[in-house]
Amino acid sequence: MESKKTMPTNEHERFMRMALKEAQKAYKLEECPIGCVIVKDGKVIARAHNMRITHNSALSHAEILAIKKACKKLDSWRLSDCDLYVTLEPCTMCSGAIIQARIRKVYFAAYEPKGGAVCSCNDIFNIAHGHNHQVLFEDGVLQEESSNMLKEFFREVRESKKSKNKFPALTDEPNDLFLDLDS
Amino acid sequence: MESKKTMPTNEHERFMRMALKEAQKAYKLEECPIGCVIVKDGKVIARAHNMRITHNSALSHAEILAIKKACKKLDSWRLSDCDLYVTLEPCTMCSGAIIQARIRKVYFAAYEPKGGAVCSCNDIFNIAHGHNHQVLFEDGVLQEESSNMLKEFFREVRESKKSKNKFPALTDEPNDLFLDLDS
């Protein structure tokens, strides 16, 4: 019997690199650099990056925007055979959205020690009840690349706080940074 | 010294009745009847109802749509002085979104025994880390009215499953009902 075809590891890295490209777009917008792609049958069906400050919306995390696009693309609220690649461990809201959308598997790069809901501060995929659906996850895919980008971003934000020449939305209210991997 | 002015209890019921009116709108769309309003300084700044099937989007819960509207209305991702009234206990995604938006207090009506993330199946407002923000909540405001509406809805869905004359999006896939208070 032929064994079930699985995606080679470097395929996951290839998709994570696409998510990192999305994160770079967020960086250029002076947003915390987080990117996401959603994959179905080996093809990217949605990509998005963090736009919280640009949209002035608490909901505009990369994962939420990507799920919205994927639902629209497939014309379905259910993304059952889809995998999600994101450059930072999802928060509670995004983990909940991933469950609601019935995403099959989540791959994330960097850990979020202050608010990561998948394994760092919580275990949402295992403890969220009421859904006949178990989201799988794999952590640390291209972790270093994502961590380095986030650290570089926060270093720039801190330096800008002194000179006040960039990141006005972030530097005016430093407590609103939703993570600081370097602290 | 004058004591801090607090809202009388019937004010909370008044706002919950508005949320119940929103739930009725969802019912008419053959959506699970859940409604939400967001209040700031004693005034409703956003109202929304569940539109998951209408929008074909996993994200279109009443709370998410209301938070989106409120952020737009205030032109801010932060809804710090806002209270949220919802006719059913929020799920993990919505509880996470409430934290992200820095909502002050949540009032909910009916309990969601299968997936409620506030107190029924989880304790998200207390266990979600990484945010310098504690969401308060009050449960059971007009619980009976909301429970009755939900029970009536699911009774209709079950009857329609036999006759197949209504609720096609729900009755085709009964497992996708995200709650059934009557079961």
Tab-separated table of C-alpha atoms in Angstrom:
chain	number	residue	atom	x	y	z
A	1	MET	CA	0.000	0.000	0.000
A	2	GLU	CA	1.344	3.403	-0.935
A	3	SER	CA	2.042	5.584	2.050
A	4	LYS	CA	0.143	8.828	2.378
A	5	LYS	CA	1.911	11.601	0.527
A	6	THR	CA	3.298	14.189	2.920
A	7	MET	CA	4.795	17.566	2.159
A	8	PRO	CA	8.615	17.672	2.399
A	9	THR	CA	10.004	19.848	5.219
A	10	ASN	CA	11.469	22.390	2.818
A	11	GLU	CA	7.965	23.000	1.452
A	12	HIS	CA	6.968	24.272	4.890
A	13	GLU	CA	10.008	26.533	4.911
A	14	ARG	CA	9.065	27.792	1.464
A	15	PHE	CA	5.609	28.818	2.695
A	16	MET	CA	7.066	30.331	5.861
A	17	ARG	CA	9.397	32.421	3.687
A	18	MET	CA	6.303	33.772	1.945
A	19	ALA	CA	4.856	34.640	5.359
A	20	LEU	CA	8.160	36.371	6.214
A	21	LYS	CA	7.825	38.412	3.012
A	22	GLU	CA	4.402	39.506	4.261
A	23	ALA	CA	5.988	40.409	7.605
A	24	GLN	CA	8.474	42.621	5.728
A	25	LYS	CA	5.532	44.495	4.187
A	26	ALA	CA	4.202	45.193	7.688
A	27	TYR	CA	7.676	46.388	8.738
A	28	LYS	CA	7.713	48.899	5.880
A	29	LEU	CA	4.369	50.243	7.146
A	30	GLU	CA	5.909	50.656	10.625
A	31	GLU	CA	3.681	47.861	11.871
A	32	CYS	CA	4.989	45.064	14.059
A	33	PRO	CA	6.326	42.660	11.380
A	34	ILE	CA	4.042	39.641	11.349
A	35	GLY	CA	2.979	37.852	8.177
A	36	CYS	CA	0.729	34.951	7.315
A	37	VAL	CA	-0.153	32.732	4.365
A	38	ILE	CA	-2.878	30.108	4.042
A	39	VAL	CA	-2.234	27.064	1.860
A	40	LYS	CA	-4.643	24.579	0.304
A	41	ASP	CA	-3.568	21.659	-1.874
A	42	GLY	CA	-0.020	22.995	-1.986
A	43	LYS	CA	-1.071	26.445	-3.212
A	44	VAL	CA	-1.225	29.759	-1.397
A	45	ILE	CA	-4.846	30.946	-1.346
A	46	ALA	CA	-4.423	33.969	0.963
A	47	ARG	CA	-1.632	36.128	2.304
A	48	ALA	CA	-1.736	39.047	4.709
A	49	HIS	CA	0.305	41.051	7.178
A	50	ASN	CA	-0.367	42.840	10.427
A	51	MET	CA	-2.251	46.095	9.791
A	52	ARG	CA	-3.469	46.966	13.274
A	53	ILE	CA	-2.240	50.550	13.290
A	54	THR	CA	-2.821	51.197	9.582
A	55	HIS	CA	-6.442	50.013	9.902
A	56	ASN	CA	-6.789	51.384	13.450
A	57	SER	CA	-8.499	48.118	14.280
A	58	ALA	CA	-7.822	45.662	17.086
A	59	LEU	CA	-8.851	42.883	14.714
A	60	SER	CA	-6.325	43.489	11.955
A	61	HIS	CA	-3.780	40.854	12.920
A	62	ALA	CA	-2.147	39.007	10.007
A	63	GLU	CA	-4.002	35.734	10.725
A	64	ILE	CA	-7.444	37.381	10.895
A	65	LEU	CA	-6.899	39.225	7.609
A	66	ALA	CA	-5.618	36.045	5.928
A	67	ILE	CA	-8.564	33.957	7.187
A	68	LYS	CA	-10.975	36.615	5.923
A	69	LYS	CA	-9.368	36.508	2.474
A	70	ALA	CA	-9.331	32.701	2.395
A	71	CYS	CA	-13.036	32.476	3.356
A	72	LYS	CA	-13.815	34.914	0.561
A	73	LYS	CA	-11.627	33.054	-1.924
A	74	LEU	CA	-13.225	29.672	-1.166
A	75	ASP	CA	-16.658	31.226	-0.562
A	76	SER	CA	-16.869	29.210	2.639
A	77	TRP	CA	-16.525	29.884	6.359
A	78	ARG	CA	-14.849	26.486	6.662
A	79	LEU	CA	-11.162	26.157	5.740
A	80	SER	CA	-10.925	22.470	6.661
A	81	ASP	CA	-8.180	21.381	4.299
A	82	CYS	CA	-6.129	24.504	4.748
A	83	ASP	CA	-2.874	25.047	6.619
A	84	LEU	CA	-1.828	28.397	8.057
A	85	TYR	CA	1.760	29.661	8.210
A	86	VAL	CA	2.446	32.612	10.474
A	87	THR	CA	5.712	34.215	11.531
A	88	LEU	CA	4.731	34.603	15.202
A	89	GLU	CA	2.837	32.344	17.593
A	90	PRO	CA	-0.860	33.333	17.415
A	91	CYS	CA	-2.589	35.211	20.251
A	92	THR	CA	-5.860	34.075	21.873
A	93	MET	CA	-8.059	35.889	19.337
A	94	CYS	CA	-6.224	34.461	16.326
A	95	SER	CA	-6.048	30.955	17.823
A	96	GLY	CA	-9.811	31.130	18.375
A	97	ALA	CA	-10.343	32.319	14.806
A	98	ILE	CA	-8.193	29.428	13.543
A	99	ILE	CA	-10.463	27.000	15.433
A	100	GLN	CA	-13.630	28.719	14.148
A	101	ALA	CA	-12.341	28.446	10.560
A	102	ARG	CA	-11.472	24.749	11.050
A	103	ILE	CA	-7.884	25.262	9.866
A	104	ARG	CA	-6.150	21.866	9.689
A	105	LYS	CA	-2.648	22.747	10.858
A	106	VAL	CA	-0.770	25.841	12.002
A	107	TYR	CA	2.951	26.334	11.424
A	108	PHE	CA	4.501	29.211	13.288
A	109	ALA	CA	8.042	30.614	13.423
A	110	ALA	CA	8.879	32.698	16.526
A	111	TYR	CA	7.450	32.119	19.983
A	112	GLU	CA	5.484	34.883	21.713
A	113	PRO	CA	6.460	34.510	25.379
A	114	LYS	CA	4.051	37.208	26.604
A	115	GLY	CA	0.828	36.310	24.839
A	116	GLY	CA	1.299	33.242	22.637
A	117	ALA	CA	-1.832	31.134	23.026
A	118	VAL	CA	-0.683	27.969	21.256
A	119	CYS	CA	2.050	26.785	23.606
A	120	SER	CA	3.869	29.683	25.312
A	121	CYS	CA	1.215	31.113	27.661
A	122	ASN	CA	-1.698	28.882	26.831
A	123	ASP	CA	-2.742	25.705	25.094
A	124	ILE	CA	-5.844	26.947	23.279
A	125	PHE	CA	-5.989	24.272	20.567
A	126	ASN	CA	-6.217	21.620	23.250
A	127	ILE	CA	-8.372	23.350	25.848
A	128	ALA	CA	-10.947	25.114	23.646
A	129	HIS	CA	-14.046	22.950	23.885
A	130	GLY	CA	-17.227	22.830	21.898
A	131	HIS	CA	-15.753	22.198	18.491
A	132	ASN	CA	-15.510	18.828	16.830
A	133	HIS	CA	-12.188	19.939	15.519
A	134	GLN	CA	-8.594	19.628	16.686
A	135	VAL	CA	-6.093	22.055	15.208
A	136	LEU	CA	-2.595	20.603	14.851
A	137	PHE	CA	0.498	22.770	15.075
A	138	GLU	CA	4.212	22.784	14.420
A	139	ASP	CA	6.370	25.406	16.099
A	140	GLY	CA	9.729	26.957	15.323
A	141	VAL	CA	9.690	26.793	11.494
A	142	LEU	CA	12.316	29.425	10.507
A	143	GLN	CA	12.118	30.707	14.063
A	144	GLU	CA	15.439	32.547	13.908
A	145	GLU	CA	14.601	34.531	10.785
A	146	SER	CA	11.343	35.750	12.283
A	147	SER	CA	12.816	36.458	15.721
A	148	ASN	CA	15.632	38.473	14.160
A	149	MET	CA	13.181	40.569	12.153
A	150	LEU	CA	11.051	41.270	15.254
A	151	LYS	CA	14.110	42.106	17.357
A	152	GLU	CA	15.385	44.481	14.675
A	153	PHE	CA	11.954	46.131	14.576
A	154	PHE	CA	11.802	46.679	18.323
A	155	ARG	CA	15.405	47.912	18.371
A	156	GLU	CA	14.407	50.505	15.775
A	157	VAL	CA	11.308	51.450	17.766
A	158	ARG	CA	13.377	51.956	20.914
A	159	GLU	CA	15.920	54.071	19.072
A	160	SER	CA	13.127	56.099	17.506
A	161	LYS	CA	11.643	56.735	20.921
A	162	LYS	CA	14.775	58.759	21.622
A	163	SER	CA	14.848	60.638	18.325
A	164	LYS	CA	11.059	60.558	17.734
A	165	ASN	CA	11.566	60.456	13.993
A	166	LYS	CA	9.659	57.261	13.202
A	167	PHE	CA	6.939	54.941	14.465
A	168	PRO	CA	4.781	57.728	15.945
A	169	ALA	CA	1.842	55.383	16.536
A	170	LEU	CA	4.036	53.002	18.479
A	171	THR	CA	6.418	55.363	20.234
A	172	ASP	CA	3.709	57.645	21.568
A	173	GLU	CA	2.338	54.778	23.592
A	174	PRO	CA	5.060	52.269	24.319
A	175	ASN	CA	2.785	50.131	26.493
A	176	ASP	CA	0.752	49.286	23.465
A	177	LEU	CA	3.490	47.283	21.834
A	178	PHE	CA	1.931	43.894	21.970
A	179	LEU	CA	5.177	42.123	22.357
A	180	ASP	CA	8.820	42.811	22.809
A	181	LEU	CA	10.866	39.730	22.194
A	182	ASP	CA	14.007	41.566	23.125
A	183	SER	CA	12.966	42.730	26.568
B	1	MET	CA	-16.850	63.199	48.541
B	2	GLU	CA	-19.384	62.223	45.908
B	3	SER	CA	-19.392	58.531	45.168
B	4	LYS	CA	-18.486	57.431	41.676
B	5	LYS	CA	-21.553	57.427	39.471
B	6	THR	CA	-22.506	53.905	38.468
B	7	MET	CA	-25.035	52.744	35.921
B	8	PRO	CA	-28.311	51.438	37.400
B	9	THR	CA	-29.012	47.737	36.796
B	10	ASN	CA	-31.959	48.431	34.511
B	11	GLU	CA	-29.584	50.371	32.228
B	12	HIS	CA	-27.701	47.142	31.639
B	13	GLU	CA	-30.968	45.404	30.847
B	14	ARG	CA	-31.853	48.216	28.455
B	15	PHE	CA	-28.630	47.686	26.531
B	16	MET	CA	-29.082	43.911	26.605
B	17	ARG	CA	-32.551	44.377	25.098
B	18	MET	CA	-30.894	46.228	22.235
B	19	ALA	CA	-28.516	43.291	21.811
B	20	LEU	CA	-31.549	40.967	21.815
B	21	LYS	CA	-33.074	43.083	19.033
B	22	GLU	CA	-29.896	42.495	17.056
B	23	ALA	CA	-30.205	38.769	17.773
B	24	GLN	CA	-33.725	38.885	16.318
B	25	LYS	CA	-32.275	40.333	13.095
B	26	ALA	CA	-29.932	37.342	12.883
B	27	TYR	CA	-32.880	34.994	13.481
B	28	LYS	CA	-34.723	36.525	10.517
B	29	LEU	CA	-31.673	35.798	8.358
B	30	GLU	CA	-31.776	32.161	9.525
B	31	GLU	CA	-28.557	32.752	11.425
B	32	CYS	CA	-28.063	31.553	14.991
B	33	PRO	CA	-29.634	34.472	16.921
B	34	ILE	CA	-26.807	36.295	18.652
B	35	GLY	CA	-26.639	40.074	18.973
B	36	CYS	CA	-24.200	42.588	20.409
B	37	VAL	CA	-23.985	46.281	21.227
B	38	ILE	CA	-20.998	48.329	22.378
B	39	VAL	CA	-21.590	51.244	24.729
B	40	LYS	CA	-19.409	54.243	25.554
B	41	ASP	CA	-20.403	56.982	27.988
B	42	GLY	CA	-23.923	55.586	28.186
B	43	LYS	CA	-24.439	55.636	24.406
B	44	VAL	CA	-24.494	52.792	21.891
B	45	ILE	CA	-21.626	53.277	19.438
B	46	ALA	CA	-21.919	49.963	17.556
B	47	ARG	CA	-24.451	47.183	17.125
B	48	ALA	CA	-24.192	43.961	15.139
B	49	HIS	CA	-25.567	40.438	14.841
B	50	ASN	CA	-24.192	37.074	13.855
B	51	MET	CA	-23.685	36.887	10.077
B	52	ARG	CA	-21.490	33.815	9.753
B	53	ILE	CA	-23.552	32.089	7.099
B	54	THR	CA	-24.670	35.270	5.311
B	55	HIS	CA	-21.046	36.426	5.007
B	56	ASN	CA	-19.722	32.885	4.598
B	57	SER	CA	-16.974	33.876	7.017
B	58	ALA	CA	-15.791	32.166	10.191
B	59	LEU	CA	-15.052	35.621	11.596
B	60	SER	CA	-18.536	37.120	11.328
B	61	HIS	CA	-19.665	36.595	14.915
B	62	ALA	CA	-21.734	39.438	16.424
B	63	GLU	CA	-18.935	40.585	18.744
B	64	ILE	CA	-16.292	40.728	15.984
B	65	LEU	CA	-18.570	42.763	13.714
B	66	ALA	CA	-19.482	45.121	16.568
B	67	ILE	CA	-15.827	45.623	17.573
B	68	LYS	CA	-14.952	46.368	13.956
B	69	LYS	CA	-17.682	49.018	13.774
B	70	ALA	CA	-16.699	50.540	17.114
B	71	CYS	CA	-13.018	50.803	16.116
B	72	LYS	CA	-14.105	52.533	12.921
B	73	LYS	CA	-16.490	54.844	14.755
B	74	LEU	CA	-13.857	55.924	17.292
B	75	ASP	CA	-11.045	55.732	14.738
B	76	SER	CA	-9.046	53.755	17.265
B	77	TRP	CA	-8.069	50.131	17.798
B	78	ARG	CA	-8.471	50.727	21.526
B	79	LEU	CA	-11.978	50.650	23.029
B	80	SER	CA	-10.818	51.206	26.606
B	81	ASP	CA	-13.866	52.954	28.023
B	82	CYS	CA	-16.341	50.768	26.204
B	83	ASP	CA	-18.595	48.010	27.519
B	84	LEU	CA	-19.859	45.172	25.362
B	85	TYR	CA	-23.310	43.560	25.704
B	86	VAL	CA	-23.811	40.215	23.985
B	87	THR	CA	-26.703	37.772	24.144
B	88	LEU	CA	-24.503	34.661	24.371
B	89	GLU	CA	-21.296	33.970	26.232
B	90	PRO	CA	-18.385	34.743	23.866
B	91	CYS	CA	-16.251	32.007	22.273
B	92	THR	CA	-12.443	31.924	22.411
B	93	MET	CA	-12.019	34.059	19.284
B	94	CYS	CA	-14.415	36.749	20.482
B	95	SER	CA	-13.011	36.741	24.024
B	96	GLY	CA	-9.554	37.212	22.534
B	97	ALA	CA	-10.822	40.057	20.325
B	98	ILE	CA	-12.409	41.702	23.394
B	99	ILE	CA	-9.010	41.593	25.131
B	100	GLN	CA	-7.217	42.922	22.028
B	101	ALA	CA	-9.680	45.829	21.826
B	102	ARG	CA	-9.230	46.615	25.545
B	103	ILE	CA	-12.983	46.466	26.207
B	104	ARG	CA	-13.642	47.453	29.842
B	105	LYS	CA	-16.478	45.121	30.755
B	106	VAL	CA	-18.531	42.395	29.073
B	107	TYR	CA	-22.164	41.692	29.959
B	108	PHE	CA	-23.575	38.501	28.535
B	109	ALA	CA	-27.006	36.876	28.725
B	110	ALA	CA	-27.108	33.108	28.043
B	111	TYR	CA	-24.319	30.688	28.888
B	112	GLU	CA	-22.674	28.633	26.144
B	113	PRO	CA	-21.985	25.295	27.828
B	114	LYS	CA	-20.153	23.826	24.822
B	115	GLY	CA	-17.775	26.612	23.878
B	116	GLY	CA	-18.179	29.614	26.186
B	117	ALA	CA	-14.701	30.936	26.899
B	118	VAL	CA	-15.549	33.405	29.677
B	119	CYS	CA	-16.684	31.051	32.412
B	120	SER	CA	-18.418	27.915	31.025
B	121	CYS	CA	-15.558	26.038	29.336
B	122	ASN	CA	-12.713	28.429	29.940
B	123	ASP	CA	-11.612	31.471	31.869
B	124	ILE	CA	-9.940	33.438	29.082
B	125	PHE	CA	-10.145	36.901	30.650
B	126	ASN	CA	-8.146	35.647	33.604
B	127	ILE	CA	-5.746	33.278	31.917
B	128	ALA	CA	-4.831	35.235	28.755
B	129	HIS	CA	-1.436	36.690	29.500
B	130	GLY	CA	0.625	39.349	27.826
B	131	HIS	CA	-1.836	42.191	28.054
B	132	ASN	CA	-1.780	44.902	30.683
B	133	HIS	CA	-5.524	44.720	30.674
B	134	GLN	CA	-8.100	42.833	32.681
B	135	VAL	CA	-11.562	42.507	31.143
B	136	LEU	CA	-14.363	42.429	33.722
B	137	PHE	CA	-17.574	40.535	33.095
B	138	GLU	CA	-21.102	40.080	34.380
B	139	ASP	CA	-23.050	36.992	33.368
B	140	GLY	CA	-26.728	36.151	33.128
B	141	VAL	CA	-28.173	39.599	32.240
B	142	LEU	CA	-31.588	38.719	30.696
B	143	GLN	CA	-30.363	35.158	30.436
B	144	GLU	CA	-33.840	33.677	30.095
B	145	GLU	CA	-34.894	35.890	27.176
B	146	SER	CA	-31.775	34.995	25.219
B	147	SER	CA	-31.909	31.279	26.106
B	148	ASN	CA	-35.549	31.108	25.018
B	149	MET	CA	-34.769	32.721	21.679
B	150	LEU	CA	-31.887	30.323	21.054
B	151	LYS	CA	-33.973	27.298	22.077
B	152	GLU	CA	-36.777	28.401	19.771
B	153	PHE	CA	-34.277	28.788	16.943
B	154	PHE	CA	-32.832	25.310	17.379
B	155	ARG	CA	-36.301	23.821	17.739
B	156	GLU	CA	-37.171	25.372	14.372
B	157	VAL	CA	-33.928	24.105	12.849
B	158	ARG	CA	-34.669	20.564	14.047
B	159	GLU	CA	-38.202	20.679	12.700
B	160	SER	CA	-36.935	22.057	9.407
B	161	LYS	CA	-34.471	19.205	9.153
B	162	LYS	CA	-37.502	16.948	8.772
B	163	SER	CA	-39.393	19.116	6.316
B	164	LYS	CA	-36.274	20.685	4.724
B	165	ASN	CA	-38.156	23.889	4.051
B	166	LYS	CA	-35.910	26.317	5.909
B	167	PHE	CA	-32.381	26.860	7.204
B	168	PRO	CA	-30.669	25.056	4.301
B	169	ALA	CA	-27.224	26.252	5.346
B	170	LEU	CA	-27.721	24.837	8.824
B	171	THR	CA	-29.789	21.752	8.163
B	172	ASP	CA	-27.549	20.427	5.422
B	173	GLU	CA	-24.739	20.121	7.920
B	174	PRO	CA	-26.130	19.709	11.390
B	175	ASN	CA	-22.695	19.229	12.922
B	176	ASP	CA	-21.870	22.787	12.086
B	177	LEU	CA	-24.370	24.228	14.506
B	178	PHE	CA	-21.993	25.873	16.881
B	179	LEU	CA	-24.207	25.336	19.855
B	180	ASP	CA	-27.413	23.679	20.809
B	181	LEU	CA	-28.610	24.846	24.172
B	182	ASP	CA	-31.506	22.475	24.026
B	183	SER	CA	-29.599	19.254	23.540
